[in-house]
Short mmCIF file of C-alpha atoms in Angstrom, two decimals:
data_model
loop_
_atom_site.label_atom_id
_atom_site.label_comp_id
_atom_site.label_asym_id
_atom_site.label_seq_id
_atom_site.Cartn_x
_atom_site.Cartn_y
_atom_site.Cartn_z
CA MET A 16 15.74 -18.57 -15.07
CA LYS A 17 14.10 -19.94 -11.94
CA VAL A 18 12.00 -17.53 -9.86
CA GLY A 19 11.00 -18.49 -6.33
CA PHE A 20 8.24 -17.10 -4.12
CA ILE A 21 8.41 -17.51 -0.37
CA GLY A 22 4.93 -16.68 0.84
CA THR A 23 1.93 -17.22 -1.42
CA GLY A 24 -0.67 -15.13 0.36
CA SER A 25 -2.54 -12.26 -1.25
CA MET A 26 0.35 -10.49 -2.97
CA GLY A 27 2.63 -13.49 -3.48
CA SER A 28 -0.07 -15.41 -5.33
CA LEU A 29 -1.07 -12.28 -7.24
CA LEU A 30 2.48 -11.90 -8.55
CA ILE A 31 2.67 -15.55 -9.57
CA ASP A 32 -0.69 -15.32 -11.34
CA ALA A 33 0.32 -12.10 -13.12
CA PHE A 34 3.75 -13.30 -14.22
CA LEU A 35 2.32 -16.55 -15.59
CA SER A 36 -0.76 -15.10 -17.29
CA SER A 37 1.34 -12.36 -18.92
CA GLY A 38 3.86 -14.83 -20.32
CA ALA A 39 6.72 -13.37 -18.32
CA LEU A 40 7.30 -16.82 -16.80
CA GLU A 41 6.31 -20.38 -17.58
CA PRO A 42 5.03 -22.69 -14.83
CA CYS A 43 8.28 -24.68 -14.97
CA ASP A 44 10.15 -21.48 -14.05
CA VAL A 45 8.28 -20.99 -10.75
CA LEU A 46 9.06 -22.38 -7.29
CA ALA A 47 6.85 -21.64 -4.30
CA SER A 48 6.72 -22.34 -0.59
CA ASN A 49 4.23 -21.36 2.07
CA ARG A 50 3.26 -22.33 5.61
CA SER A 51 -0.19 -23.32 4.34
CA LEU A 52 -0.14 -26.44 2.19
CA ASN A 53 -3.70 -25.74 1.05
CA LYS A 54 -2.64 -22.42 -0.51
CA LEU A 55 0.15 -24.16 -2.36
CA LEU A 56 -2.19 -26.87 -3.63
CA GLU A 57 -4.65 -24.21 -4.85
CA LEU A 58 -1.79 -22.49 -6.64
CA GLU A 59 -0.65 -25.74 -8.22
CA LYS A 60 -4.23 -26.44 -9.36
CA ARG A 61 -4.38 -23.05 -11.10
CA HIS A 62 -0.93 -23.43 -12.62
CA PRO A 63 -0.01 -27.07 -13.28
CA GLY A 64 3.74 -27.46 -13.66
CA ILE A 65 4.95 -25.07 -10.99
CA SER A 66 7.28 -26.54 -8.36
CA ILE A 67 5.78 -26.77 -4.88
CA CYS A 68 8.63 -26.79 -2.37
CA GLY A 69 8.53 -28.47 0.99
CA SER A 70 10.45 -25.69 2.73
CA ASN A 71 11.61 -22.10 2.29
CA LYS A 72 15.18 -23.36 2.10
CA GLU A 73 14.28 -25.50 -0.89
CA THR A 74 12.79 -22.49 -2.66
CA ALA A 75 15.86 -20.39 -1.85
CA LEU A 76 18.29 -23.04 -3.04
CA GLY A 77 16.58 -23.61 -6.38
CA SER A 78 15.93 -20.02 -7.46
CA ASP A 79 17.90 -17.40 -9.36
CA ILE A 80 15.50 -14.70 -8.12
CA VAL A 81 13.70 -15.10 -4.79
CA PHE A 82 10.68 -12.96 -3.94
CA LEU A 83 10.08 -12.64 -0.20
CA CYS A 84 6.34 -12.13 0.20
CA VAL A 85 5.84 -12.31 3.96
CA LYS A 86 4.72 -9.79 6.59
CA PRO A 87 7.28 -7.24 7.82
CA LEU A 88 7.85 -8.69 11.28
CA GLU A 89 8.37 -12.18 9.82
CA PHE A 90 11.44 -11.12 7.84
CA LYS A 91 14.05 -11.61 10.55
CA THR A 92 12.91 -15.19 11.19
CA LEU A 93 12.88 -15.83 7.44
CA THR A 94 16.35 -14.40 6.80
CA ASP A 95 17.72 -16.47 9.68
CA GLU A 96 16.14 -19.53 8.10
CA ILE A 97 17.35 -19.11 4.50
CA GLY A 98 20.51 -17.02 4.87
CA SER A 99 22.89 -19.97 4.81
CA CYS A 100 21.23 -21.35 1.65
CA LEU A 101 21.65 -18.23 -0.47
CA ARG A 102 24.52 -17.41 -2.81
CA SER A 103 26.09 -14.09 -3.77
CA GLU A 104 24.90 -14.29 -7.40
CA GLN A 105 21.25 -14.71 -6.46
CA ILE A 106 18.80 -11.78 -6.37
CA VAL A 107 16.54 -11.52 -3.34
CA VAL A 108 13.50 -9.25 -3.69
CA SER A 109 11.45 -7.94 -0.79
CA ILE A 110 7.93 -6.76 -1.65
CA THR A 111 7.35 -5.24 1.82
CA SER A 112 7.84 -1.50 2.11
CA PRO A 113 9.09 -1.12 5.74
CA VAL A 114 11.85 -3.70 5.22
CA GLN A 115 14.92 -1.64 4.33
CA LEU A 116 17.70 -2.60 1.96
CA HIS A 117 20.23 -2.37 4.79
CA HIS A 118 18.20 -4.85 6.83
CA LEU A 119 18.52 -7.51 4.14
CA GLU A 120 22.04 -6.63 3.00
CA SER A 121 23.26 -7.05 6.57
CA ALA A 122 21.58 -10.44 6.91
CA LEU A 123 21.96 -12.07 3.48
CA PRO A 124 24.89 -12.63 1.08
CA SER A 125 22.78 -12.08 -2.04
CA LYS A 126 22.00 -9.10 -4.22
CA ILE A 127 19.06 -7.21 -2.74
CA ALA A 128 16.17 -5.29 -4.26
CA LYS A 129 12.86 -3.99 -2.97
CA ILE A 130 9.88 -4.06 -5.31
CA ILE A 131 6.51 -2.69 -4.21
CA PRO A 132 3.80 -4.21 -6.41
CA SER A 133 0.15 -3.26 -6.82
CA ILE A 134 -3.15 -5.09 -7.12
CA THR A 135 -3.45 -3.41 -10.51
CA HIS A 136 -0.95 -5.95 -11.86
CA CYS A 137 -3.92 -8.35 -12.01
CA VAL A 138 -4.90 -6.50 -15.19
CA LYS A 139 -1.30 -5.88 -16.34
CA SER A 140 -1.45 -2.27 -15.26
CA GLY A 141 -0.19 0.06 -12.54
CA THR A 142 3.32 0.74 -11.34
CA SER A 143 5.92 -1.46 -9.66
CA LEU A 144 8.14 0.65 -7.41
CA CYS A 145 11.78 -0.45 -7.69
CA ILE A 146 14.53 0.21 -5.15
CA PHE A 147 17.86 -1.42 -5.96
CA GLY A 148 20.55 -2.39 -3.49
CA SER A 149 24.25 -1.63 -3.83
CA ARG A 150 25.20 -5.16 -4.97
CA LEU A 151 23.02 -5.15 -8.07
CA ASN A 152 24.81 -4.40 -11.33
CA LYS A 153 23.29 -2.97 -14.51
CA GLU A 154 22.44 -6.40 -15.91
CA ASP A 155 20.67 -7.41 -12.69
CA ARG A 156 18.55 -4.29 -12.79
CA LEU A 157 17.62 -4.88 -16.42
CA VAL A 158 16.57 -8.44 -15.64
CA LEU A 159 14.20 -7.24 -12.90
CA LEU A 160 12.87 -4.33 -14.95
CA GLN A 161 12.19 -6.58 -17.93
CA LEU A 162 10.38 -9.12 -15.75
CA LEU A 163 8.22 -6.45 -14.12
CA SER A 164 7.42 -4.76 -17.44
CA PHE A 165 5.19 -7.72 -18.31
CA ILE A 166 2.74 -6.88 -15.52
CA GLY A 167 2.88 -3.08 -15.33
CA VAL A 168 5.21 -0.11 -15.48
CA PRO A 169 8.38 -0.51 -13.35
CA LEU A 170 9.61 2.78 -11.92
CA GLU A 171 12.83 3.25 -9.96
CA ILE A 172 12.53 5.47 -6.88
CA GLN A 173 14.64 6.48 -3.89
CA GLU A 174 14.15 4.31 -0.81
CA ALA A 175 13.34 7.43 1.22
CA HIS A 176 10.25 7.89 -0.99
CA THR A 177 9.00 4.32 -0.60
CA ARG A 178 6.12 5.16 1.71
CA ILE A 179 4.69 8.17 -0.11
CA ALA A 180 5.06 6.48 -3.50
CA SER A 181 3.35 3.36 -2.13
CA ASP A 182 0.46 5.50 -0.90
CA PHE A 183 -0.36 6.16 -4.54
CA SER A 184 0.74 3.02 -6.40
CA SER A 185 -0.13 0.34 -3.86
CA CYS A 186 -2.61 1.80 -1.34
CA GLY A 187 -4.20 4.15 -3.87
CA PRO A 188 -6.59 1.58 -5.40
CA ALA A 189 -8.10 0.97 -1.95
CA PHE A 190 -8.37 4.69 -1.20
CA LEU A 191 -10.00 5.49 -4.54
CA SER A 192 -12.32 2.50 -4.41
CA TYR A 193 -13.53 3.64 -0.97
CA PHE A 194 -14.29 7.09 -2.36
CA ILE A 195 -16.12 5.50 -5.31
CA GLU A 196 -18.00 3.08 -3.04
CA ARG A 197 -19.37 5.90 -0.87
CA TRP A 198 -20.23 7.97 -3.93
CA ILE A 199 -22.10 5.04 -5.49
CA GLU A 200 -24.01 4.35 -2.27
CA ALA A 201 -25.10 7.99 -2.11
CA ALA A 202 -26.14 7.97 -5.78
CA VAL A 203 -28.25 4.82 -5.42
CA GLU A 204 -29.94 6.11 -2.28
CA ALA A 205 -30.65 9.55 -3.71
CA THR A 206 -31.84 8.58 -7.20
CA GLY A 207 -32.61 4.86 -7.31
CA ILE A 208 -30.21 4.25 -10.19
CA GLU A 209 -29.08 0.63 -10.54
CA GLU A 210 -25.87 -0.04 -8.62
CA THR A 211 -24.42 -2.21 -11.41
CA LEU A 212 -24.90 0.59 -13.93
CA ILE A 213 -23.40 3.33 -11.80
CA SER A 214 -20.51 1.06 -10.82
CA ARG A 215 -19.74 0.47 -14.50
CA LEU A 216 -19.85 4.20 -15.15
CA ALA A 217 -17.49 4.84 -12.24
CA GLY A 218 -15.03 2.19 -13.41
CA GLU A 219 -14.94 3.47 -16.99
CA MET A 220 -14.56 7.02 -15.69
CA LEU A 221 -11.56 6.02 -13.56
CA LEU A 222 -9.98 4.21 -16.49
CA GLY A 223 -10.43 7.18 -18.80
CA THR A 224 -9.19 9.66 -16.20
CA GLY A 225 -6.07 7.59 -15.68
CA LYS A 226 -5.38 7.63 -19.40
CA LEU A 227 -5.84 11.40 -19.55
CA LEU A 228 -3.29 11.84 -16.76
CA THR A 229 -0.76 9.35 -18.19
CA GLU A 230 -1.29 9.60 -21.95
CA GLY A 231 -3.26 12.79 -22.49
CA GLU A 232 -0.64 15.14 -21.00
CA PHE A 233 -3.15 16.61 -18.55
CA THR A 234 -2.17 17.62 -15.03
CA PRO A 235 -4.88 17.13 -12.37
CA GLN A 236 -5.45 20.88 -12.24
CA GLU A 237 -5.71 21.16 -16.04
CA LEU A 238 -8.24 18.36 -16.09
CA GLN A 239 -10.36 20.11 -13.48
CA ASP A 240 -10.19 23.36 -15.45
CA ARG A 241 -11.35 21.63 -18.64
CA VAL A 242 -14.32 19.92 -16.99
CA ALA A 243 -15.43 22.52 -14.44
CA VAL A 244 -16.90 25.49 -16.33
CA ARG A 245 -17.04 28.59 -14.14
CA GLY A 246 -20.46 28.84 -12.53
CA GLY A 247 -21.46 25.37 -13.69
CA ILE A 248 -22.53 22.22 -11.84
CA THR A 249 -19.05 20.64 -11.68
CA ALA A 250 -17.46 23.83 -10.39
CA GLU A 251 -20.09 24.14 -7.66
CA ALA A 252 -19.53 20.54 -6.58
CA LEU A 253 -15.75 20.96 -6.64
CA ASN A 254 -16.03 23.91 -4.28
CA HIS A 255 -18.01 21.69 -1.92
CA LEU A 256 -15.32 18.98 -2.09
CA ARG A 257 -12.52 21.47 -1.43
CA THR A 258 -14.26 22.63 1.74
CA SER A 259 -15.34 19.19 2.93
CA LEU A 260 -11.96 17.51 2.37
CA GLU A 261 -9.83 20.23 3.95
CA GLY A 262 -6.97 18.49 5.79
CA VAL A 263 -8.10 14.95 4.87
CA PHE A 264 -5.17 14.15 2.61
CA GLU A 265 -2.61 15.57 5.01
CA ARG A 266 -4.02 13.33 7.75
CA LEU A 267 -4.04 10.38 5.36
CA ILE A 268 -0.32 10.78 4.69
CA THR A 269 0.43 11.23 8.38
CA THR A 270 -1.44 8.00 9.17
CA THR A 271 0.39 5.87 6.61
CA HIS A 272 3.78 7.35 7.51
CA ASP A 273 3.29 6.89 11.25
CA LYS A 274 2.47 3.21 10.73
CA TYR A 275 5.44 2.80 8.36
CA ASP A 276 7.85 4.43 10.84
CA GLU A 277 6.51 2.21 13.61
CA ASP A 278 7.19 -0.91 11.53
CA VAL A 279 10.68 0.29 10.54
CA ILE A 280 11.61 0.84 14.18
CA LYS A 281 10.41 -2.67 15.07
CA LEU A 282 12.42 -4.12 12.18
CA ASP A 283 15.51 -2.19 13.22
CA GLU A 284 15.19 -3.72 16.67
CA LEU A 285 14.80 -7.22 15.21
CA PHE A 286 17.80 -6.79 12.91
CA GLY A 287 19.88 -5.10 15.61
CA HIS A 288 20.10 -1.67 13.94
CA ASP A 289 20.09 1.62 15.83
CA THR A 290 17.46 4.20 14.78
CA VAL A 291 17.73 6.58 17.71
CA ASN A 292 19.65 9.16 15.70
CA GLN A 293 18.23 8.33 12.29
CA ASP A 294 16.24 10.93 10.33
CA PRO A 295 12.77 9.48 9.55
CA LYS A 296 13.17 10.76 5.96
CA GLU A 297 16.10 8.35 5.53
CA ARG A 298 14.13 5.28 6.56
#
């Protein structure tokens, strides 16, 4: 099975690295194209044996599965470029959340899926969000799920939930790392503890907390109840957080959704789709 990647920027190269290091693919299975020749040469240096293609059309022609790893507003230009090269039996995968299945199904003859990956795949962890188009059959879905299972946990969701699910699986590492970064800075300033030590403690704590929530059958509230003894230090600090963070998470969701809706509207215009009467929850 040949797997092509059009776009080898941050996430495209991450996926290639993860699939190859996990054993999901061999270098001879991978085709890649990118506007920057230097990025392709760096990729080839890391993974001798992959096929560096001279154009996006070449990648599209030679692949059974094609991952489209470009920015949202570049999709229309890309689909115009490769549409005539694609076949009905091929699977085309978008990794960009605002690009809708109907955008690609209206522009391409292939089977369409949307997969939202995460930086956590670098360590073979995290969740891949999977949204499958109407042309995919059961076998196609199994092929994609099996491939993704090498680098994390694939989870099928409704397209209407793409944005909120991505807030956790894809954006979440950045949000949590910001919280941890500020907490570490405050700890170092207040106590003089070594930053490397406290950073290690924070990382191990996050890893263990994740396992408690996924393997230990704890809900977030149950975990708080177990750690925060009434009248104790943790309970006092939690009360401070509850007061200080009032409304923060609601505004966070509003911010990500507003940007997502803005991008969807722009894509609808590019692909010639009408969104005037469309419910935002259906985007």
